[in-house]
Amino acid sequence: IRPASTPTTSLMIFFCLLLAVICSPVFTEEWKAKVVKNLDALVSSCVVMPCSFTYPEKTLPSSKLRGIWHVDKKQDDRVYHMDQTRILENFRGRTRLLGNLGQNNCSLEITEIKDHDNGPYCFRIELAENEDPTINKFSFVEDCTALNMLPDPPKPTLLHSMTATQGHPYSITCSVIHTCPSHAPQLTWSRGAADEIFENHRELNPGNWEAASILTFIAQEKDDDQEYTCTAKFNGQKTSSVTLKLNVKRENISFCSYNHIIIPCAVGIGTAVIFAVVCIVLTKYLLTLTKKQNSSYRVLF
């Protein structure tokens, strides 16, 4: 006969189940990496591959952490290592870690991109003791980054109003997307002074950044039909450009806007007319008076 469960027994069972649910993530936590699976990379330029990782232990001594990047599942084909002699010769001097391993940041930068640098590239973390890795090591071969080679740079895009108005401010925004914030593209204008240009840089999403240049000026009649070209110069000297042909319209000026000119002119013209009429009348009167006086002289003599 199975003994009936008591309230105390039921409470203990419930408490144990709750404790198991709470503690299970701690004991089942695994090595994990967060990367961007596919990134565009401009040949001859550079690319930054965002990377972060977690590990079962709560903390690891950052002074003993060693980060390694290698090609796919080939751990010996290293593209980054603290010891340059352990890196594939083709990658020596072209790679560096941008992140702090102690803060779980394993981002990698590759410069002077070659057309065969496709990857995929995988990250490996090791806890080193006397230059030799301990049991605390892991290669994230399931979370790697592959590169899509771009032989030509992306074209900038322009954001602007269709028409500029004479005498009013006008702005043109030129922007381009890139994958290397440490060597962002340089944006230049074919026209415009330095004090008319404002630059801005921001991250759009992991692995993609935007460089923007805003040109603001007062539109004049001489600017009509003029071309404004924005050129993006990427790391590695490759360039791309886009051109805008400006259309400037004259401002519609109402009658009221001429009041400061019309009213003084009207007053001046009116005064001149009255003065002329007075002069004519006075002249006629004097001529008539002179004729009468001459007639009187003839009668006397």
PDB file of C-alpha atoms in Angstrom:
ATOM      1  CA  ILE A   1       0.000   0.000   0.000  1.00  0.00           C
ATOM      2  CA  ARG A   2       1.470   3.352  -1.100  1.00  0.00           C
ATOM      3  CA  PRO A   3       1.420   5.848   1.763  1.00  0.00           C
ATOM      4  CA  ALA A   4      -0.588   8.969   1.151  1.00  0.00           C
ATOM      5  CA  SER A   5       1.480  12.034   0.448  1.00  0.00           C
ATOM      6  CA  THR A   6       1.472  14.686   3.112  1.00  0.00           C
ATOM      7  CA  PRO A   7       1.341  18.448   2.447  1.00  0.00           C
ATOM      8  CA  THR A   8       4.950  18.670   3.600  1.00  0.00           C
ATOM      9  CA  THR A   9       6.060  16.041   1.072  1.00  0.00           C
ATOM     10  CA  SER A  10       4.226  17.788  -1.774  1.00  0.00           C
ATOM     11  CA  LEU A  11       5.831  21.084  -0.836  1.00  0.00           C
ATOM     12  CA  MET A  12       9.312  19.552  -0.870  1.00  0.00           C
ATOM     13  CA  ILE A  13       8.716  17.976  -4.299  1.00  0.00           C
ATOM     14  CA  PHE A  14       7.519  21.317  -5.690  1.00  0.00           C
ATOM     15  CA  PHE A  15      10.550  23.100  -4.217  1.00  0.00           C
ATOM     16  CA  CYS A  16      12.971  20.587  -5.777  1.00  0.00           C
ATOM     17  CA  LEU A  17      11.352  20.910  -9.202  1.00  0.00           C
ATOM     18  CA  LEU A  18      11.514  24.700  -9.011  1.00  0.00           C
ATOM     19  CA  LEU A  19      15.172  24.575  -8.011  1.00  0.00           C
ATOM     20  CA  ALA A  20      15.945  22.262 -10.933  1.00  0.00           C
ATOM     21  CA  VAL A  21      14.291  24.639 -13.395  1.00  0.00           C
ATOM     22  CA  ILE A  22      16.234  27.617 -12.055  1.00  0.00           C
ATOM     23  CA  CYS A  23      19.609  25.910 -11.910  1.00  0.00           C
ATOM     24  CA  SER A  24      19.441  23.923 -15.152  1.00  0.00           C
ATOM     25  CA  PRO A  25      20.629  26.781 -17.439  1.00  0.00           C
ATOM     26  CA  VAL A  26      23.714  27.226 -15.276  1.00  0.00           C
ATOM     27  CA  PHE A  27      24.780  23.618 -15.540  1.00  0.00           C
ATOM     28  CA  THR A  28      23.839  23.225 -19.196  1.00  0.00           C
ATOM     29  CA  GLU A  29      25.401  26.480 -20.440  1.00  0.00           C
ATOM     30  CA  GLU A  30      27.600  25.875 -23.482  1.00  0.00           C
ATOM     31  CA  TRP A  31      30.337  27.584 -25.445  1.00  0.00           C
ATOM     32  CA  LYS A  32      28.582  29.910 -27.904  1.00  0.00           C
ATOM     33  CA  ALA A  33      29.697  32.524 -30.415  1.00  0.00           C
ATOM     34  CA  LYS A  34      27.695  35.253 -32.101  1.00  0.00           C
ATOM     35  CA  VAL A  35      28.938  36.267 -35.548  1.00  0.00           C
ATOM     36  CA  VAL A  36      27.591  37.579 -38.855  1.00  0.00           C
ATOM     37  CA  LYS A  37      27.410  34.548 -41.146  1.00  0.00           C
ATOM     38  CA  ASN A  38      27.953  36.481 -44.411  1.00  0.00           C
ATOM     39  CA  LEU A  39      29.614  39.832 -45.047  1.00  0.00           C
ATOM     40  CA  ASP A  40      30.499  41.801 -48.170  1.00  0.00           C
ATOM     41  CA  ALA A  41      34.179  42.652 -48.517  1.00  0.00           C
ATOM     42  CA  LEU A  42      35.624  45.039 -51.081  1.00  0.00           C
ATOM     43  CA  VAL A  43      38.757  43.662 -52.707  1.00  0.00           C
ATOM     44  CA  SER A  44      41.836  45.770 -51.761  1.00  0.00           C
ATOM     45  CA  SER A  45      39.934  47.370 -48.853  1.00  0.00           C
ATOM     46  CA  CYS A  46      39.268  45.953 -45.379  1.00  0.00           C
ATOM     47  CA  VAL A  47      36.511  44.257 -43.410  1.00  0.00           C
ATOM     48  CA  VAL A  48      35.589  43.977 -39.733  1.00  0.00           C
ATOM     49  CA  MET A  49      33.916  40.730 -38.649  1.00  0.00           C
ATOM     50  CA  PRO A  50      31.839  41.311 -35.462  1.00  0.00           C
ATOM     51  CA  CYS A  51      32.183  38.501 -32.921  1.00  0.00           C
ATOM     52  CA  SER A  52      31.210  37.839 -29.304  1.00  0.00           C
ATOM     53  CA  PHE A  53      31.293  34.629 -27.271  1.00  0.00           C
ATOM     54  CA  THR A  54      30.174  33.004 -24.024  1.00  0.00           C
ATOM     55  CA  TYR A  55      31.593  30.097 -22.043  1.00  0.00           C
ATOM     56  CA  PRO A  56      30.380  27.791 -19.245  1.00  0.00           C
ATOM     57  CA  GLU A  57      32.507  29.375 -16.520  1.00  0.00           C
ATOM     58  CA  LYS A  58      31.320  32.676 -15.107  1.00  0.00           C
ATOM     59  CA  THR A  59      34.737  34.302 -15.536  1.00  0.00           C
ATOM     60  CA  LEU A  60      38.025  33.529 -17.189  1.00  0.00           C
ATOM     61  CA  PRO A  61      41.288  35.353 -16.390  1.00  0.00           C
ATOM     62  CA  SER A  62      41.646  37.774 -19.315  1.00  0.00           C
ATOM     63  CA  SER A  63      45.430  37.895 -18.917  1.00  0.00           C
ATOM     64  CA  LYS A  64      45.601  34.220 -19.890  1.00  0.00           C
ATOM     65  CA  LEU A  65      43.023  34.264 -22.685  1.00  0.00           C
ATOM     66  CA  ARG A  66      44.260  33.626 -26.188  1.00  0.00           C
ATOM     67  CA  GLY A  67      42.090  34.316 -29.208  1.00  0.00           C
ATOM     68  CA  ILE A  68      42.711  32.569 -32.520  1.00  0.00           C
ATOM     69  CA  TRP A  69      40.994  32.823 -35.895  1.00  0.00           C
ATOM     70  CA  HIS A  70      41.400  30.000 -38.380  1.00  0.00           C
ATOM     71  CA  VAL A  71      40.015  28.907 -41.739  1.00  0.00           C
ATOM     72  CA  ASP A  72      36.830  26.845 -41.445  1.00  0.00           C
ATOM     73  CA  LYS A  73      37.534  23.571 -39.587  1.00  0.00           C
ATOM     74  CA  LYS A  74      41.295  23.681 -40.227  1.00  0.00           C
ATOM     75  CA  GLN A  75      42.632  24.792 -36.849  1.00  0.00           C
ATOM     76  CA  ASP A  76      46.212  24.867 -38.125  1.00  0.00           C
ATOM     77  CA  ASP A  77      45.349  27.318 -40.931  1.00  0.00           C
ATOM     78  CA  ARG A  78      45.409  30.345 -38.669  1.00  0.00           C
ATOM     79  CA  VAL A  79      44.626  33.821 -39.998  1.00  0.00           C
ATOM     80  CA  TYR A  80      45.152  35.451 -36.583  1.00  0.00           C
ATOM     81  CA  HIS A  81      47.356  34.497 -33.648  1.00  0.00           C
ATOM     82  CA  MET A  82      49.310  36.491 -31.093  1.00  0.00           C
ATOM     83  CA  ASP A  83      52.425  34.822 -32.480  1.00  0.00           C
ATOM     84  CA  GLN A  84      52.788  36.042 -36.083  1.00  0.00           C
ATOM     85  CA  THR A  85      54.933  33.020 -36.974  1.00  0.00           C
ATOM     86  CA  ARG A  86      51.914  30.768 -36.417  1.00  0.00           C
ATOM     87  CA  ILE A  87      49.775  32.638 -38.969  1.00  0.00           C
ATOM     88  CA  LEU A  88      49.453  31.642 -42.624  1.00  0.00           C
ATOM     89  CA  GLU A  89      52.051  33.670 -44.511  1.00  0.00           C
ATOM     90  CA  ASN A  90      49.384  35.220 -46.751  1.00  0.00           C
ATOM     91  CA  PHE A  91      47.689  36.799 -43.695  1.00  0.00           C
ATOM     92  CA  ARG A  92      50.693  38.032 -41.736  1.00  0.00           C
ATOM     93  CA  GLY A  93      50.417  41.741 -40.981  1.00  0.00           C
ATOM     94  CA  ARG A  94      46.852  41.886 -42.329  1.00  0.00           C
ATOM     95  CA  THR A  95      44.810  40.788 -39.305  1.00  0.00           C
ATOM     96  CA  ARG A  96      44.230  42.065 -35.780  1.00  0.00           C
ATOM     97  CA  LEU A  97      41.752  41.601 -32.934  1.00  0.00           C
ATOM     98  CA  LEU A  98      39.658  44.715 -32.338  1.00  0.00           C
ATOM     99  CA  GLY A  99      37.765  43.373 -29.334  1.00  0.00           C
ATOM    100  CA  ASN A 100      38.731  42.765 -25.722  1.00  0.00           C
ATOM    101  CA  LEU A 101      38.629  39.038 -24.974  1.00  0.00           C
ATOM    102  CA  GLY A 102      38.063  39.747 -21.285  1.00  0.00           C
ATOM    103  CA  GLN A 103      34.804  41.434 -22.313  1.00  0.00           C
ATOM    104  CA  ASN A 104      33.826  38.524 -24.591  1.00  0.00           C
ATOM    105  CA  ASN A 105      34.566  40.567 -27.725  1.00  0.00           C
ATOM    106  CA  CYS A 106      36.432  38.662 -30.428  1.00  0.00           C
ATOM    107  CA  SER A 107      35.904  40.956 -33.468  1.00  0.00           C
ATOM    108  CA  LEU A 108      38.527  40.591 -36.202  1.00  0.00           C
ATOM    109  CA  GLU A 109      39.779  43.044 -38.821  1.00  0.00           C
ATOM    110  CA  ILE A 110      41.326  41.931 -42.127  1.00  0.00           C
ATOM    111  CA  THR A 111      43.003  44.554 -44.335  1.00  0.00           C
ATOM    112  CA  GLU A 112      44.176  44.502 -47.964  1.00  0.00           C
ATOM    113  CA  ILE A 113      41.411  42.053 -48.885  1.00  0.00           C
ATOM    114  CA  LYS A 114      42.398  39.604 -51.648  1.00  0.00           C
ATOM    115  CA  ASP A 115      39.901  38.148 -54.099  1.00  0.00           C
ATOM    116  CA  HIS A 116      40.469  34.686 -52.574  1.00  0.00           C
ATOM    117  CA  ASP A 117      39.920  35.679 -48.916  1.00  0.00           C
ATOM    118  CA  ASN A 118      36.462  34.107 -48.878  1.00  0.00           C
ATOM    119  CA  GLY A 119      36.825  32.089 -45.686  1.00  0.00           C
ATOM    120  CA  PRO A 120      34.800  30.936 -43.828  1.00  0.00           C
ATOM    121  CA  TYR A 121      36.669  32.088 -40.717  1.00  0.00           C
ATOM    122  CA  CYS A 122      36.052  30.597 -37.276  1.00  0.00           C
ATOM    123  CA  PHE A 123      37.068  31.808 -33.822  1.00  0.00           C
ATOM    124  CA  ARG A 124      38.869  29.743 -31.181  1.00  0.00           C
ATOM    125  CA  ILE A 125      39.396  30.660 -27.533  1.00  0.00           C
ATOM    126  CA  GLU A 126      42.056  29.113 -25.289  1.00  0.00           C
ATOM    127  CA  LEU A 127      43.025  29.543 -21.658  1.00  0.00           C
ATOM    128  CA  ALA A 128      46.799  29.304 -21.804  1.00  0.00           C
ATOM    129  CA  GLU A 129      49.155  28.099 -19.065  1.00  0.00           C
ATOM    130  CA  ASN A 130      52.871  28.417 -19.817  1.00  0.00           C
ATOM    131  CA  GLU A 131      52.104  28.964 -23.505  1.00  0.00           C
ATOM    132  CA  ASP A 132      50.180  25.683 -23.649  1.00  0.00           C
ATOM    133  CA  PRO A 133      46.370  25.647 -23.720  1.00  0.00           C
ATOM    134  CA  THR A 134      44.528  24.032 -20.814  1.00  0.00           C
ATOM    135  CA  ILE A 135      41.323  22.037 -21.051  1.00  0.00           C
ATOM    136  CA  ASN A 136      39.469  25.365 -21.275  1.00  0.00           C
ATOM    137  CA  LYS A 137      39.513  25.786 -25.047  1.00  0.00           C
ATOM    138  CA  PHE A 138      36.923  25.775 -27.775  1.00  0.00           C
ATOM    139  CA  SER A 139      36.621  26.303 -31.532  1.00  0.00           C
ATOM    140  CA  PHE A 140      33.317  27.755 -32.727  1.00  0.00           C
ATOM    141  CA  VAL A 141      33.295  25.849 -36.008  1.00  0.00           C
ATOM    142  CA  GLU A 142      29.495  26.002 -36.228  1.00  0.00           C
ATOM    143  CA  ASP A 143      29.511  29.817 -36.083  1.00  0.00           C
ATOM    144  CA  CYS A 144      31.842  31.119 -38.762  1.00  0.00           C
ATOM    145  CA  THR A 145      31.915  34.120 -41.108  1.00  0.00           C
ATOM    146  CA  ALA A 146      32.125  33.841 -44.895  1.00  0.00           C
ATOM    147  CA  LEU A 147      33.049  36.812 -47.112  1.00  0.00           C
ATOM    148  CA  ASN A 148      31.426  37.807 -50.393  1.00  0.00           C
ATOM    149  CA  MET A 149      34.116  39.364 -52.575  1.00  0.00           C
ATOM    150  CA  LEU A 150      33.176  42.699 -54.205  1.00  0.00           C
ATOM    151  CA  PRO A 151      35.448  43.606 -57.135  1.00  0.00           C
ATOM    152  CA  ASP A 152      33.899  47.091 -57.430  1.00  0.00           C
ATOM    153  CA  PRO A 153      32.925  49.501 -54.645  1.00  0.00           C
ATOM    154  CA  PRO A 154      29.269  50.314 -53.952  1.00  0.00           C
ATOM    155  CA  LYS A 155      27.959  53.603 -55.362  1.00  0.00           C
ATOM    156  CA  PRO A 156      26.997  56.408 -52.998  1.00  0.00           C
ATOM    157  CA  THR A 157      23.348  57.444 -52.804  1.00  0.00           C
ATOM    158  CA  LEU A 158      22.002  61.012 -52.771  1.00  0.00           C
ATOM    159  CA  LEU A 159      19.127  62.345 -50.698  1.00  0.00           C
ATOM    160  CA  HIS A 160      17.833  65.777 -51.751  1.00  0.00           C
ATOM    161  CA  SER A 161      14.814  67.871 -52.776  1.00  0.00           C
ATOM    162  CA  MET A 162      13.936  67.874 -56.468  1.00  0.00           C
ATOM    163  CA  THR A 163      14.273  71.654 -56.829  1.00  0.00           C
ATOM    164  CA  ALA A 164      16.230  74.377 -55.074  1.00  0.00           C
ATOM    165  CA  THR A 165      14.789  77.863 -54.536  1.00  0.00           C
ATOM    166  CA  GLN A 166      16.910  80.905 -55.244  1.00  0.00           C
ATOM    167  CA  GLY A 167      18.027  82.645 -52.059  1.00  0.00           C
ATOM    168  CA  HIS A 168      17.098  79.717 -49.793  1.00  0.00           C
ATOM    169  CA  PRO A 169      19.269  77.031 -48.080  1.00  0.00           C
ATOM    170  CA  TYR A 170      19.561  73.734 -49.966  1.00  0.00           C
ATOM    171  CA  SER A 171      21.021  70.437 -48.685  1.00  0.00           C
ATOM    172  CA  ILE A 172      22.320  67.311 -50.420  1.00  0.00           C
ATOM    173  CA  THR A 173      23.146  64.192 -48.383  1.00  0.00           C
ATOM    174  CA  CYS A 174      25.615  61.707 -49.866  1.00  0.00           C
ATOM    175  CA  SER A 175      25.966  58.342 -48.096  1.00  0.00           C
ATOM    176  CA  VAL A 176      27.645  55.000 -48.725  1.00  0.00           C
ATOM    177  CA  ILE A 177      27.600  51.652 -46.881  1.00  0.00           C
ATOM    178  CA  HIS A 178      30.884  49.961 -45.947  1.00  0.00           C
ATOM    179  CA  THR A 179      32.261  47.156 -43.761  1.00  0.00           C
ATOM    180  CA  CYS A 180      35.397  48.765 -42.311  1.00  0.00           C
ATOM    181  CA  PRO A 181      34.808  51.480 -39.665  1.00  0.00           C
ATOM    182  CA  SER A 182      38.517  51.707 -38.839  1.00  0.00           C
ATOM    183  CA  HIS A 183      39.173  52.865 -42.432  1.00  0.00           C
ATOM    184  CA  ALA A 184      35.890  54.510 -43.402  1.00  0.00           C
ATOM    185  CA  PRO A 185      35.447  55.822 -46.984  1.00  0.00           C
ATOM    186  CA  GLN A 186      36.287  59.481 -47.586  1.00  0.00           C
ATOM    187  CA  LEU A 187      33.452  61.485 -49.187  1.00  0.00           C
ATOM    188  CA  THR A 188      34.321  64.585 -51.219  1.00  0.00           C
ATOM    189  CA  TRP A 189      32.271  67.092 -53.272  1.00  0.00           C
ATOM    190  CA  SER A 190      33.092  68.652 -56.633  1.00  0.00           C
ATOM    191  CA  ARG A 191      31.657  71.975 -55.403  1.00  0.00           C
ATOM    192  CA  GLY A 192      31.150  73.602 -52.030  1.00  0.00           C
ATOM    193  CA  ALA A 193      33.326  75.065 -49.273  1.00  0.00           C
ATOM    194  CA  ALA A 194      34.583  73.150 -46.235  1.00  0.00           C
ATOM    195  CA  ASP A 195      32.347  75.110 -43.855  1.00  0.00           C
ATOM    196  CA  GLU A 196      29.297  73.984 -45.878  1.00  0.00           C
ATOM    197  CA  ILE A 197      29.980  70.265 -45.311  1.00  0.00           C
ATOM    198  CA  PHE A 198      29.021  68.127 -42.288  1.00  0.00           C
ATOM    199  CA  GLU A 199      30.102  64.475 -41.914  1.00  0.00           C
ATOM    200  CA  ASN A 200      28.414  61.686 -39.974  1.00  0.00           C
ATOM    201  CA  HIS A 201      29.260  58.009 -39.302  1.00  0.00           C
ATOM    202  CA  ARG A 202      27.007  55.361 -37.767  1.00  0.00           C
ATOM    203  CA  GLU A 203      26.515  51.607 -37.469  1.00  0.00           C
ATOM    204  CA  LEU A 204      23.500  50.348 -39.418  1.00  0.00           C
ATOM    205  CA  ASN A 205      23.628  46.747 -38.182  1.00  0.00           C
ATOM    206  CA  PRO A 206      26.367  44.288 -37.111  1.00  0.00           C
ATOM    207  CA  GLY A 207      28.979  44.278 -39.865  1.00  0.00           C
ATOM    208  CA  ASN A 208      27.615  47.272 -41.812  1.00  0.00           C
ATOM    209  CA  TRP A 209      28.354  50.956 -41.285  1.00  0.00           C
ATOM    210  CA  GLU A 210      27.338  54.147 -43.106  1.00  0.00           C
ATOM    211  CA  ALA A 211      29.473  57.180 -43.938  1.00  0.00           C
ATOM    212  CA  ALA A 212      27.529  60.335 -44.828  1.00  0.00           C
ATOM    213  CA  SER A 213      28.414  63.849 -45.995  1.00  0.00           C
ATOM    214  CA  ILE A 214      25.855  66.682 -45.982  1.00  0.00           C
ATOM    215  CA  LEU A 215      26.445  69.704 -48.225  1.00  0.00           C
ATOM    216  CA  THR A 216      24.352  72.807 -47.389  1.00  0.00           C
ATOM    217  CA  PHE A 217      24.488  76.114 -49.289  1.00  0.00           C
ATOM    218  CA  ILE A 218      22.354  79.086 -50.365  1.00  0.00           C
ATOM    219  CA  ALA A 219      21.072  78.394 -53.862  1.00  0.00           C
ATOM    220  CA  GLN A 220      21.772  81.151 -56.395  1.00  0.00           C
ATOM    221  CA  GLU A 221      20.676  81.696 -59.991  1.00  0.00           C
ATOM    222  CA  LYS A 222      24.216  80.808 -61.148  1.00  0.00           C
ATOM    223  CA  ASP A 223      23.794  77.338 -59.585  1.00  0.00           C
ATOM    224  CA  ASP A 224      21.010  76.394 -62.016  1.00  0.00           C
ATOM    225  CA  ASP A 225      21.958  73.414 -64.235  1.00  0.00           C
ATOM    226  CA  GLN A 226      25.250  72.994 -62.359  1.00  0.00           C
ATOM    227  CA  GLU A 227      26.446  69.456 -61.515  1.00  0.00           C
ATOM    228  CA  TYR A 228      27.300  68.406 -57.968  1.00  0.00           C
ATOM    229  CA  THR A 229      29.341  65.176 -57.783  1.00  0.00           C
ATOM    230  CA  CYS A 230      29.955  63.173 -54.592  1.00  0.00           C
ATOM    231  CA  THR A 231      32.924  60.773 -54.697  1.00  0.00           C
ATOM    232  CA  ALA A 232      33.595  57.973 -52.215  1.00  0.00           C
ATOM    233  CA  LYS A 233      37.240  56.934 -51.856  1.00  0.00           C
ATOM    234  CA  PHE A 234      37.591  53.565 -50.111  1.00  0.00           C
ATOM    235  CA  ASN A 235      40.532  52.114 -48.265  1.00  0.00           C
ATOM    236  CA  GLY A 236      42.659  50.599 -51.001  1.00  0.00           C
ATOM    237  CA  GLN A 237      42.153  53.630 -53.309  1.00  0.00           C
ATOM    238  CA  LYS A 238      39.068  52.371 -55.144  1.00  0.00           C
ATOM    239  CA  THR A 239      36.467  55.076 -55.850  1.00  0.00           C
ATOM    240  CA  SER A 240      32.851  55.454 -56.918  1.00  0.00           C
ATOM    241  CA  SER A 241      30.744  58.560 -57.501  1.00  0.00           C
ATOM    242  CA  VAL A 242      27.247  59.883 -58.151  1.00  0.00           C
ATOM    243  CA  THR A 243      26.191  63.212 -59.750  1.00  0.00           C
ATOM    244  CA  LEU A 244      23.229  65.559 -59.294  1.00  0.00           C
ATOM    245  CA  LYS A 245      22.265  68.248 -61.826  1.00  0.00           C
ATOM    246  CA  LEU A 246      20.752  71.080 -59.817  1.00  0.00           C
ATOM    247  CA  ASN A 247      17.531  72.831 -60.795  1.00  0.00           C
ATOM    248  CA  VAL A 248      17.117  76.287 -59.225  1.00  0.00           C
ATOM    249  CA  LYS A 249      13.814  78.115 -59.497  1.00  0.00           C
ATOM    250  CA  ARG A 250      13.330  81.821 -58.943  1.00  0.00           C
ATOM    251  CA  GLU A 251      11.363  82.843 -55.899  1.00  0.00           C
ATOM    252  CA  ASN A 252       7.827  84.140 -56.643  1.00  0.00           C
ATOM    253  CA  ILE A 253       7.847  87.726 -55.350  1.00  0.00           C
ATOM    254  CA  SER A 254       4.416  89.249 -54.601  1.00  0.00           C
ATOM    255  CA  PHE A 255       3.398  92.859 -55.043  1.00  0.00           C
ATOM    256  CA  CYS A 256       3.625  93.376 -51.298  1.00  0.00           C
ATOM    257  CA  SER A 257       7.289  92.474 -51.255  1.00  0.00           C
ATOM    258  CA  TYR A 258       7.981  95.524 -53.464  1.00  0.00           C
ATOM    259  CA  ASN A 259       6.201  97.962 -51.123  1.00  0.00           C
ATOM    260  CA  HIS A 260       9.497  99.229 -49.748  1.00  0.00           C
ATOM    261  CA  ILE A 261      10.381 100.259 -53.319  1.00  0.00           C
ATOM    262  CA  ILE A 262       6.997 101.205 -54.793  1.00  0.00           C
ATOM    263  CA  ILE A 263       5.742 103.495 -51.997  1.00  0.00           C
ATOM    264  CA  PRO A 264       8.805 105.788 -51.882  1.00  0.00           C
ATOM    265  CA  CYS A 265       8.835 105.951 -55.693  1.00  0.00           C
ATOM    266  CA  ALA A 266       5.125 106.774 -55.829  1.00  0.00           C
ATOM    267  CA  VAL A 267       5.557 109.530 -53.269  1.00  0.00           C
ATOM    268  CA  GLY A 268       8.522 110.949 -55.165  1.00  0.00           C
ATOM    269  CA  ILE A 269       6.730 110.826 -58.520  1.00  0.00           C
ATOM    270  CA  GLY A 270       3.596 112.411 -57.030  1.00  0.00           C
ATOM    271  CA  THR A 271       5.625 115.227 -55.506  1.00  0.00           C
ATOM    272  CA  ALA A 272       7.407 115.819 -58.801  1.00  0.00           C
ATOM    273  CA  VAL A 273       4.092 115.928 -60.714  1.00  0.00           C
ATOM    274  CA  ILE A 274       2.556 118.421 -58.274  1.00  0.00           C
ATOM    275  CA  PHE A 275       5.677 120.567 -58.401  1.00  0.00           C
ATOM    276  CA  ALA A 276       5.596 120.524 -62.212  1.00  0.00           C
ATOM    277  CA  VAL A 277       1.915 121.473 -62.342  1.00  0.00           C
ATOM    278  CA  VAL A 278       2.520 124.374 -59.925  1.00  0.00           C
ATOM    279  CA  CYS A 279       5.453 125.536 -62.030  1.00  0.00           C
ATOM    280  CA  ILE A 280       3.400 125.410 -65.236  1.00  0.00           C
ATOM    281  CA  VAL A 281       0.474 127.301 -63.693  1.00  0.00           C
ATOM    282  CA  LEU A 282       2.795 129.901 -62.178  1.00  0.00           C
ATOM    283  CA  THR A 283       4.616 130.335 -65.488  1.00  0.00           C
ATOM    284  CA  LYS A 284       1.355 130.857 -67.369  1.00  0.00           C
ATOM    285  CA  TYR A 285       0.217 133.376 -64.781  1.00  0.00           C
ATOM    286  CA  LEU A 286       3.449 135.339 -65.039  1.00  0.00           C
ATOM    287  CA  LEU A 287       3.259 135.343 -68.853  1.00  0.00           C
ATOM    288  CA  THR A 288      -0.309 136.626 -68.744  1.00  0.00           C
ATOM    289  CA  LEU A 289       0.609 139.315 -66.250  1.00  0.00           C
ATOM    290  CA  THR A 290       3.552 140.424 -68.401  1.00  0.00           C
ATOM    291  CA  LYS A 291       1.348 140.732 -71.498  1.00  0.00           C
ATOM    292  CA  LYS A 292      -1.132 142.935 -69.615  1.00  0.00           C
ATOM    293  CA  GLN A 293       1.641 145.216 -68.427  1.00  0.00           C
ATOM    294  CA  ASN A 294       2.997 145.614 -71.968  1.00  0.00           C
ATOM    295  CA  SER A 295      -0.501 146.529 -73.231  1.00  0.00           C
ATOM    296  CA  SER A 296      -0.752 149.231 -70.573  1.00  0.00           C
ATOM    297  CA  TYR A 297       2.556 150.787 -71.686  1.00  0.00           C
ATOM    298  CA  ARG A 298       1.372 151.012 -75.314  1.00  0.00           C
ATOM    299  CA  VAL A 299      -1.776 152.954 -74.315  1.00  0.00           C
ATOM    300  CA  LEU A 300       0.196 155.540 -72.305  1.00  0.00           C
ATOM    301  CA  PHE A 301       2.571 156.271 -75.182  1.00  0.00           C
TER     302      PHE A 301
END
